[in-house]
């Protein structure tokens, strides 16, 4: 009797319309919504971080591309500068300029124009602008001239609304006299490192990066492509091939700083190649980039359908001809995409280059692959360590330049992928 | 004549050889109705290779032995008499001679060097001419020999292709060489380090201070090399704080992108993660040091937490976690995509909501893949250098306070190797020992992770 009631109880259909079930379903739907929201939120956290990072960098860095200049009146005939315009006409001009006390003249002119302590309103390198002006037109030595020279860091920051009250006041006075202007900072794009933040430029580091990347590309691309071709097309299945595959996959996962240690021990201490040279940097980065190219290359080669190989073999091509006339051209867009992505990674790499000494202070861009050089990310690292406040915006500006390059490279990679990659 | 000029001459000869051979081969007529075995281009390459390769090998050898021969000749010359016996002074003079001859040094310090300069220059001239002519003779001889062998039935293609195959094989062997190079260089330097500091002290000591002498009686007597605080700092930042940030965010991002987001939304959100993965680490490091670290510190001060440092573990770990998100997300994406559709359909058909299906079916089924991905992410985080160099401190503290300063293995490697140090001090060698530990740990993590992922893939195939 009892058990019969129990069975009946069990068999009673679920009351979906009942409040208990309705509540349960509501709870489950609420949980569903919460879960979905959580997923969206976690993506938005990444997006917010990225946006914050970019806004901070652009906010700081945009100011690094501008430069405050002061119009400096110089009365050459009455200055202490003993420089004959005729001496600057031809040969020996550089020697004459180097011998003249332009620095003192500039400081004296600033004191005369802006009162005592006027020289402190100008950048330490203001005299370089005066020298360049004289070089451009020696005739100005015969009379009074007005030359635009870079302002000191404090004035520069004041012009950008970011400085101590004293500098603000000095800037206000200059503004009233209408002798300041803020313009695009060409110096930043054309000069190399300097100890004065108003005089630094990234061209030195950028050129170092380009030379290093060139060495990397020349070494890593052929080796990577050949290794990928060998492994995909010719390698017999044996223990040696496995060993090669395992080492390539491991190399792709080895921390980059280990490559720096390798470069230091092998290229510098064993082979005695010059320290800080783009050649060594390029070699080190090539070892790091090669596995990326091999892996991307193998995927691209794998994607070429076997029917193409069969067709070529069928009409009498040799295996080398099949690969070099048919497989490689068809896989090339994929290989290039992978290469560009690997090169972009190498361009942003810092740690291994610190190990091989590409962190020297260099006031001039490198002339070749054996000259001491530094690269863009290392320059950013070095500037980030500087105490002077003027370097903050220069660091961010350098980061913007680096990001623009990376963005451009990735853009090219995406374009190549979309334009040339074929789906078989 | 410089090596570079000879190189271009040899390459030019190869170019000429290629054209000459190709022109000759193009003139081959079928014999008895049988066409020539190889195409003209193959004949061209065959002769060009014969012209270039032996000469290049000779030049490579010559570039290495010529300076020694030149110097020996200069020492043998009458001007080289009266040199001091082998030692510091002799090698200083010799290197000055070399510098003067290359134009690297202007005025000399040793009069003896000036004296030897003409003899050295003459010897260099002699050997330069000898090397150049030998290389050119080799190139000509090789090219001529190969050229005379060309016949319609000569199998040039087979030979050229054999060379191509050797080239491909050599290219792929470079990977093995690199791995061997890493292992050998790390091992050799580490052995030298362990001859000065005992491995037990290095691996289990808790005091790290390589800069100053801690105890006078210590081996190496230049500091304490107990690396436990470094290992802890690395694990704390890379494997704990970073993963606390990266695992939930990465996993949820992957789930949202693959299970919920409409294709149009995904098209816009996915590139955000890709951009995040492409930002160079030095930029993350700068951001961590400039913005995140001060914020973390002022938060800690506000909350009254003791030991707050502006180089906190938390700042570095947080930023590193964000950096790792795309990596975790893409690994989770792959493993969730690998779960058979039937399991998902089955769960949905039973009336489970999407989130219930994900939490109770998809994620448990994909768990091995996710775990493998997390292990790979950890191996990446502990090898990461720039963020910790710029945002984490140098003080080797054994602390679990995330607002305090800790240091990591990679920070210390950079720190130890970027000073002006003689190369065999224990301080410099310690960097290689740390590098070896890092290499072994990341290698093990990768091997385990790949094995886990592979096993799990096989389970569903």
Short mmCIF file of N, CA and C in Angstrom, two decimals, chain B residues 295-412:
data_model
loop_
_atom_site.label_atom_id
_atom_site.label_comp_id
_atom_site.label_asym_id
_atom_site.label_seq_id
_atom_site.Cartn_x
_atom_site.Cartn_y
_atom_site.Cartn_z
N UNK B 295 50.96 53.15 -8.44
CA UNK B 295 49.57 52.98 -8.03
C UNK B 295 49.45 51.89 -6.97
N UNK B 296 50.14 50.76 -7.19
CA UNK B 296 50.09 49.66 -6.23
C UNK B 296 50.66 50.13 -4.90
N UNK B 297 51.74 50.89 -4.97
CA UNK B 297 52.37 51.33 -3.73
C UNK B 297 51.44 52.28 -2.96
N UNK B 298 50.83 53.22 -3.66
CA UNK B 298 49.99 54.16 -2.91
C UNK B 298 48.76 53.45 -2.37
N UNK B 299 48.30 52.42 -3.08
CA UNK B 299 47.20 51.63 -2.54
C UNK B 299 47.62 50.95 -1.25
N UNK B 300 48.82 50.36 -1.25
CA UNK B 300 49.31 49.64 -0.07
C UNK B 300 49.49 50.61 1.09
N UNK B 301 50.01 51.80 0.80
CA UNK B 301 50.20 52.78 1.87
C UNK B 301 48.85 53.20 2.43
N UNK B 302 47.88 53.38 1.52
CA UNK B 302 46.55 53.79 1.96
C UNK B 302 45.92 52.71 2.83
N UNK B 303 46.12 51.45 2.43
CA UNK B 303 45.52 50.36 3.18
C UNK B 303 46.34 50.03 4.41
N UNK B 304 47.46 50.70 4.61
CA UNK B 304 48.26 50.49 5.80
C UNK B 304 49.01 49.17 5.81
N UNK B 305 49.39 48.69 4.63
CA UNK B 305 50.12 47.42 4.60
C UNK B 305 51.61 47.70 4.79
N UNK B 306 52.26 47.01 5.71
CA UNK B 306 53.67 47.29 5.97
C UNK B 306 54.55 46.77 4.85
N UNK B 307 55.70 47.37 4.72
CA UNK B 307 56.70 46.89 3.76
C UNK B 307 56.35 47.20 2.32
N UNK B 308 55.48 48.20 2.09
CA UNK B 308 55.12 48.53 0.72
C UNK B 308 56.33 49.11 -0.01
N UNK B 309 56.59 48.57 -1.20
CA UNK B 309 57.75 49.02 -1.96
C UNK B 309 57.27 49.52 -3.32
N UNK B 310 58.01 50.46 -3.89
CA UNK B 310 57.62 50.92 -5.22
C UNK B 310 58.10 49.94 -6.28
N UNK B 311 58.76 48.87 -5.85
CA UNK B 311 59.15 47.83 -6.79
C UNK B 311 58.48 46.54 -6.38
N UNK B 312 57.17 46.59 -6.18
CA UNK B 312 56.48 45.46 -5.57
C UNK B 312 56.36 44.29 -6.53
N UNK B 313 56.27 43.09 -5.93
CA UNK B 313 56.04 41.88 -6.72
C UNK B 313 54.69 41.97 -7.42
N UNK B 314 53.74 42.61 -6.76
CA UNK B 314 52.38 42.66 -7.30
C UNK B 314 52.34 43.42 -8.63
N UNK B 315 53.02 44.56 -8.70
CA UNK B 315 52.98 45.35 -9.93
C UNK B 315 53.53 44.55 -11.10
N UNK B 316 54.71 43.94 -10.89
CA UNK B 316 55.31 43.14 -11.97
C UNK B 316 54.41 41.97 -12.32
N UNK B 317 53.87 41.30 -11.28
CA UNK B 317 53.04 40.12 -11.52
C UNK B 317 51.76 40.46 -12.26
N UNK B 318 51.14 41.57 -11.87
CA UNK B 318 49.89 41.97 -12.54
C UNK B 318 50.11 42.21 -14.02
N UNK B 319 51.13 43.00 -14.33
CA UNK B 319 51.38 43.32 -15.74
C UNK B 319 51.78 42.07 -16.50
N UNK B 320 52.58 41.21 -15.85
CA UNK B 320 52.97 39.97 -16.52
C UNK B 320 51.74 39.11 -16.78
N UNK B 321 50.82 39.10 -15.81
CA UNK B 321 49.58 38.34 -15.99
C UNK B 321 48.81 38.82 -17.21
N UNK B 322 48.69 40.14 -17.34
CA UNK B 322 47.99 40.70 -18.52
C UNK B 322 48.70 40.27 -19.79
N UNK B 323 50.04 40.30 -19.74
CA UNK B 323 50.81 39.94 -20.93
C UNK B 323 50.54 38.50 -21.34
N UNK B 324 50.31 37.62 -20.33
CA UNK B 324 50.15 36.19 -20.61
C UNK B 324 48.71 35.85 -21.06
N UNK B 325 47.75 36.77 -20.80
CA UNK B 325 46.34 36.46 -21.11
C UNK B 325 46.15 35.92 -22.53
N UNK B 326 46.68 36.59 -23.56
CA UNK B 326 46.43 36.09 -24.92
C UNK B 326 46.94 34.66 -25.11
N UNK B 327 48.06 34.37 -24.46
CA UNK B 327 48.65 33.03 -24.58
C UNK B 327 47.72 31.98 -23.97
N UNK B 328 47.29 32.23 -22.71
CA UNK B 328 46.38 31.29 -22.04
C UNK B 328 45.09 31.17 -22.84
N UNK B 329 44.59 32.31 -23.31
CA UNK B 329 43.34 32.31 -24.03
C UNK B 329 43.43 31.47 -25.30
N UNK B 330 44.54 31.59 -26.04
CA UNK B 330 44.60 30.83 -27.29
C UNK B 330 44.80 29.34 -27.02
N UNK B 331 45.52 28.99 -25.95
CA UNK B 331 45.65 27.57 -25.61
C UNK B 331 44.30 27.00 -25.19
N UNK B 332 43.54 27.76 -24.36
CA UNK B 332 42.23 27.29 -23.91
C UNK B 332 41.28 27.17 -25.10
N UNK B 333 41.37 28.13 -26.00
CA UNK B 333 40.57 28.13 -27.22
C UNK B 333 40.77 26.82 -27.98
N UNK B 334 42.04 26.46 -28.20
CA UNK B 334 42.36 25.24 -28.94
C UNK B 334 41.79 24.02 -28.25
N UNK B 335 41.96 23.95 -26.91
CA UNK B 335 41.54 22.69 -26.27
C UNK B 335 40.03 22.61 -26.17
N UNK B 336 39.34 23.75 -26.02
CA UNK B 336 37.88 23.69 -26.00
C UNK B 336 37.36 23.31 -27.39
N UNK B 337 38.01 23.83 -28.42
CA UNK B 337 37.58 23.51 -29.78
C UNK B 337 37.77 22.02 -30.08
N UNK B 338 38.72 21.38 -29.36
CA UNK B 338 39.01 19.98 -29.63
C UNK B 338 38.02 19.03 -28.96
N UNK B 339 37.17 19.55 -28.06
CA UNK B 339 36.17 18.67 -27.42
C UNK B 339 35.13 18.32 -28.48
N UNK B 340 34.81 17.01 -28.63
CA UNK B 340 33.89 16.62 -29.70
C UNK B 340 32.54 17.32 -29.58
N UNK B 341 32.01 17.71 -30.71
CA UNK B 341 30.75 18.43 -30.76
C UNK B 341 29.64 17.59 -30.13
N UNK B 342 29.72 16.28 -30.22
CA UNK B 342 28.67 15.41 -29.71
C UNK B 342 28.47 15.60 -28.21
N UNK B 343 29.57 15.83 -27.48
CA UNK B 343 29.44 16.00 -26.04
C UNK B 343 28.66 17.27 -25.73
N UNK B 344 28.94 18.31 -26.48
CA UNK B 344 28.25 19.57 -26.25
C UNK B 344 26.78 19.43 -26.62
N UNK B 345 26.53 18.82 -27.78
CA UNK B 345 25.14 18.65 -28.23
C UNK B 345 24.37 17.82 -27.23
N UNK B 346 25.01 16.76 -26.70
CA UNK B 346 24.35 15.88 -25.74
C UNK B 346 23.92 16.66 -24.52
N UNK B 347 24.80 17.47 -23.99
CA UNK B 347 24.50 18.23 -22.79
C UNK B 347 23.37 19.22 -23.05
N UNK B 348 23.43 19.91 -24.18
CA UNK B 348 22.39 20.89 -24.49
C UNK B 348 21.04 20.18 -24.68
N UNK B 349 21.07 19.00 -25.29
CA UNK B 349 19.84 18.27 -25.55
C UNK B 349 19.18 17.82 -24.26
N UNK B 350 19.98 17.62 -23.21
CA UNK B 350 19.41 17.23 -21.92
C UNK B 350 18.80 18.42 -21.20
N UNK B 351 18.88 19.59 -21.77
CA UNK B 351 18.24 20.75 -21.17
C UNK B 351 19.17 21.64 -20.39
N UNK B 352 20.49 21.36 -20.43
CA UNK B 352 21.42 22.23 -19.71
C UNK B 352 21.52 23.57 -20.43
N UNK B 353 21.74 24.62 -19.68
CA UNK B 353 21.96 25.91 -20.33
C UNK B 353 23.39 25.92 -20.88
N UNK B 354 23.69 26.95 -21.68
CA UNK B 354 25.02 27.03 -22.28
C UNK B 354 26.10 27.08 -21.20
N UNK B 355 25.86 27.89 -20.16
CA UNK B 355 26.90 28.02 -19.14
C UNK B 355 27.06 26.72 -18.38
N UNK B 356 25.97 25.99 -18.15
CA UNK B 356 26.08 24.69 -17.47
C UNK B 356 26.86 23.71 -18.34
N UNK B 357 26.60 23.74 -19.64
CA UNK B 357 27.35 22.88 -20.55
C UNK B 357 28.83 23.20 -20.50
N UNK B 358 29.12 24.49 -20.48
CA UNK B 358 30.54 24.88 -20.47
C UNK B 358 31.20 24.44 -19.17
N UNK B 359 30.53 24.74 -18.05
CA UNK B 359 31.18 24.49 -16.76
C UNK B 359 31.24 23.01 -16.43
N UNK B 360 30.21 22.25 -16.80
CA UNK B 360 30.16 20.87 -16.35
C UNK B 360 30.63 19.88 -17.41
N UNK B 361 30.64 20.29 -18.67
CA UNK B 361 31.02 19.34 -19.73
C UNK B 361 32.28 19.79 -20.47
N UNK B 362 32.22 21.00 -21.05
CA UNK B 362 33.33 21.40 -21.92
C UNK B 362 34.64 21.60 -21.15
N UNK B 363 34.57 22.40 -20.06
CA UNK B 363 35.82 22.68 -19.35
C UNK B 363 36.42 21.42 -18.71
N UNK B 364 35.61 20.58 -18.04
CA UNK B 364 36.22 19.34 -17.51
C UNK B 364 36.83 18.49 -18.62
N UNK B 365 36.15 18.42 -19.77
CA UNK B 365 36.69 17.60 -20.85
C UNK B 365 37.96 18.21 -21.42
N UNK B 366 38.02 19.56 -21.41
CA UNK B 366 39.19 20.22 -22.00
C UNK B 366 40.28 20.44 -20.97
N UNK B 367 40.04 20.02 -19.74
CA UNK B 367 40.96 20.37 -18.65
C UNK B 367 42.42 20.00 -18.90
N UNK B 368 42.70 18.77 -19.40
CA UNK B 368 44.12 18.46 -19.62
C UNK B 368 44.77 19.43 -20.58
N UNK B 369 44.06 19.82 -21.62
CA UNK B 369 44.61 20.77 -22.57
C UNK B 369 44.84 22.12 -21.92
N UNK B 370 43.88 22.53 -21.09
CA UNK B 370 44.01 23.82 -20.42
C UNK B 370 45.20 23.78 -19.46
N UNK B 371 45.34 22.67 -18.73
CA UNK B 371 46.46 22.55 -17.80
C UNK B 371 47.78 22.62 -18.56
N UNK B 372 47.83 21.92 -19.69
CA UNK B 372 49.05 21.97 -20.50
C UNK B 372 49.35 23.40 -20.92
N UNK B 373 48.30 24.10 -21.34
CA UNK B 373 48.47 25.49 -21.75
C UNK B 373 48.96 26.35 -20.61
N UNK B 374 48.43 26.10 -19.40
CA UNK B 374 48.85 26.89 -18.25
C UNK B 374 50.32 26.62 -17.93
N UNK B 375 50.74 25.35 -18.06
CA UNK B 375 52.16 25.04 -17.81
C UNK B 375 53.05 25.78 -18.79
N UNK B 376 52.63 25.81 -20.08
CA UNK B 376 53.41 26.56 -21.06
C UNK B 376 53.45 28.04 -20.70
N UNK B 377 52.30 28.54 -20.21
CA UNK B 377 52.25 29.95 -19.83
C UNK B 377 53.20 30.22 -18.66
N UNK B 378 53.24 29.29 -17.69
CA UNK B 378 54.15 29.47 -16.56
C UNK B 378 55.58 29.49 -17.05
N UNK B 379 55.91 28.57 -17.98
CA UNK B 379 57.29 28.52 -18.46
C UNK B 379 57.65 29.82 -19.16
N UNK B 380 56.66 30.42 -19.82
CA UNK B 380 56.91 31.69 -20.47
C UNK B 380 57.07 32.80 -19.44
N UNK B 381 56.24 32.77 -18.40
CA UNK B 381 56.27 33.85 -17.41
C UNK B 381 57.57 33.85 -16.62
N UNK B 382 58.08 32.66 -16.28
CA UNK B 382 59.29 32.67 -15.46
C UNK B 382 60.52 33.00 -16.30
N UNK B 383 60.42 32.86 -17.62
CA UNK B 383 61.56 33.24 -18.45
C UNK B 383 61.49 34.69 -18.90
N UNK B 384 60.38 35.35 -18.58
CA UNK B 384 60.18 36.74 -19.00
C UNK B 384 61.16 37.64 -18.25
N UNK B 385 61.78 38.56 -18.99
CA UNK B 385 62.86 39.33 -18.38
C UNK B 385 62.54 40.80 -18.17
N UNK B 386 62.11 41.48 -19.22
CA UNK B 386 62.10 42.94 -19.14
C UNK B 386 61.13 43.48 -18.10
N UNK B 387 59.95 42.85 -17.97
CA UNK B 387 58.98 43.37 -17.00
C UNK B 387 59.58 43.34 -15.60
N UNK B 388 60.20 42.22 -15.25
CA UNK B 388 60.73 42.13 -13.89
C UNK B 388 61.99 42.97 -13.73
N UNK B 389 62.79 43.09 -14.80
CA UNK B 389 63.98 43.94 -14.67
C UNK B 389 63.56 45.38 -14.39
N UNK B 390 62.49 45.83 -15.04
CA UNK B 390 62.12 47.23 -14.90
C UNK B 390 61.19 47.48 -13.72
N UNK B 391 60.36 46.49 -13.37
CA UNK B 391 59.35 46.78 -12.34
C UNK B 391 59.61 46.07 -11.02
N UNK B 392 60.29 44.92 -11.03
CA UNK B 392 60.54 44.22 -9.77
C UNK B 392 61.88 44.70 -9.23
N UNK B 393 62.12 44.41 -7.97
CA UNK B 393 63.29 44.98 -7.32
C UNK B 393 64.53 44.13 -7.47
N UNK B 394 65.55 44.50 -6.75
CA UNK B 394 66.80 43.76 -6.74
C UNK B 394 67.04 43.10 -5.39
N UNK B 395 66.20 43.46 -4.38
CA UNK B 395 66.41 42.92 -3.04
C UNK B 395 65.92 41.48 -2.99
N UNK B 396 66.81 40.56 -2.60
CA UNK B 396 66.46 39.14 -2.57
C UNK B 396 65.75 38.82 -1.26
N UNK B 397 64.44 39.08 -1.21
CA UNK B 397 63.68 38.81 0.01
C UNK B 397 62.92 37.51 -0.12
N UNK B 398 62.83 36.80 1.01
CA UNK B 398 61.98 35.61 1.05
C UNK B 398 60.70 36.03 1.73
N UNK B 399 59.76 36.57 0.98
CA UNK B 399 58.55 37.07 1.61
C UNK B 399 57.34 36.70 0.78
N UNK B 400 56.20 36.55 1.46
CA UNK B 400 54.97 36.25 0.73
C UNK B 400 54.10 37.50 0.65
N UNK B 401 54.64 38.64 1.03
CA UNK B 401 53.89 39.88 0.96
C UNK B 401 53.98 40.43 -0.47
N UNK B 402 52.87 40.46 -1.20
CA UNK B 402 52.95 40.88 -2.60
C UNK B 402 53.30 42.35 -2.76
N UNK B 403 53.23 43.13 -1.68
CA UNK B 403 53.55 44.54 -1.81
C UNK B 403 55.02 44.81 -1.53
N UNK B 404 55.74 43.76 -1.08
CA UNK B 404 57.16 43.92 -0.82
C UNK B 404 57.93 43.69 -2.12
N UNK B 405 59.22 43.98 -2.06
CA UNK B 405 60.04 43.81 -3.25
C UNK B 405 60.68 42.42 -3.23
N UNK B 406 60.58 41.71 -4.34
CA UNK B 406 61.32 40.45 -4.48
C UNK B 406 62.12 40.54 -5.78
N UNK B 407 63.06 39.62 -5.94
CA UNK B 407 63.83 39.64 -7.17
C UNK B 407 63.68 38.29 -7.86
N UNK B 408 63.99 38.23 -9.15
CA UNK B 408 63.80 36.99 -9.89
C UNK B 408 65.10 36.55 -10.54
N UNK B 409 65.07 35.33 -11.05
CA UNK B 409 66.25 34.76 -11.70
C UNK B 409 66.69 35.63 -12.87
N UNK B 410 65.71 35.99 -13.73
CA UNK B 410 66.09 36.76 -14.92
C UNK B 410 66.61 38.15 -14.57
N UNK B 411 65.99 38.78 -13.56
CA UNK B 411 66.49 40.10 -13.12
C UNK B 411 67.95 40.00 -12.72
N UNK B 412 68.26 38.95 -11.96
CA UNK B 412 69.62 38.82 -11.46
C UNK B 412 70.60 38.50 -12.58
#
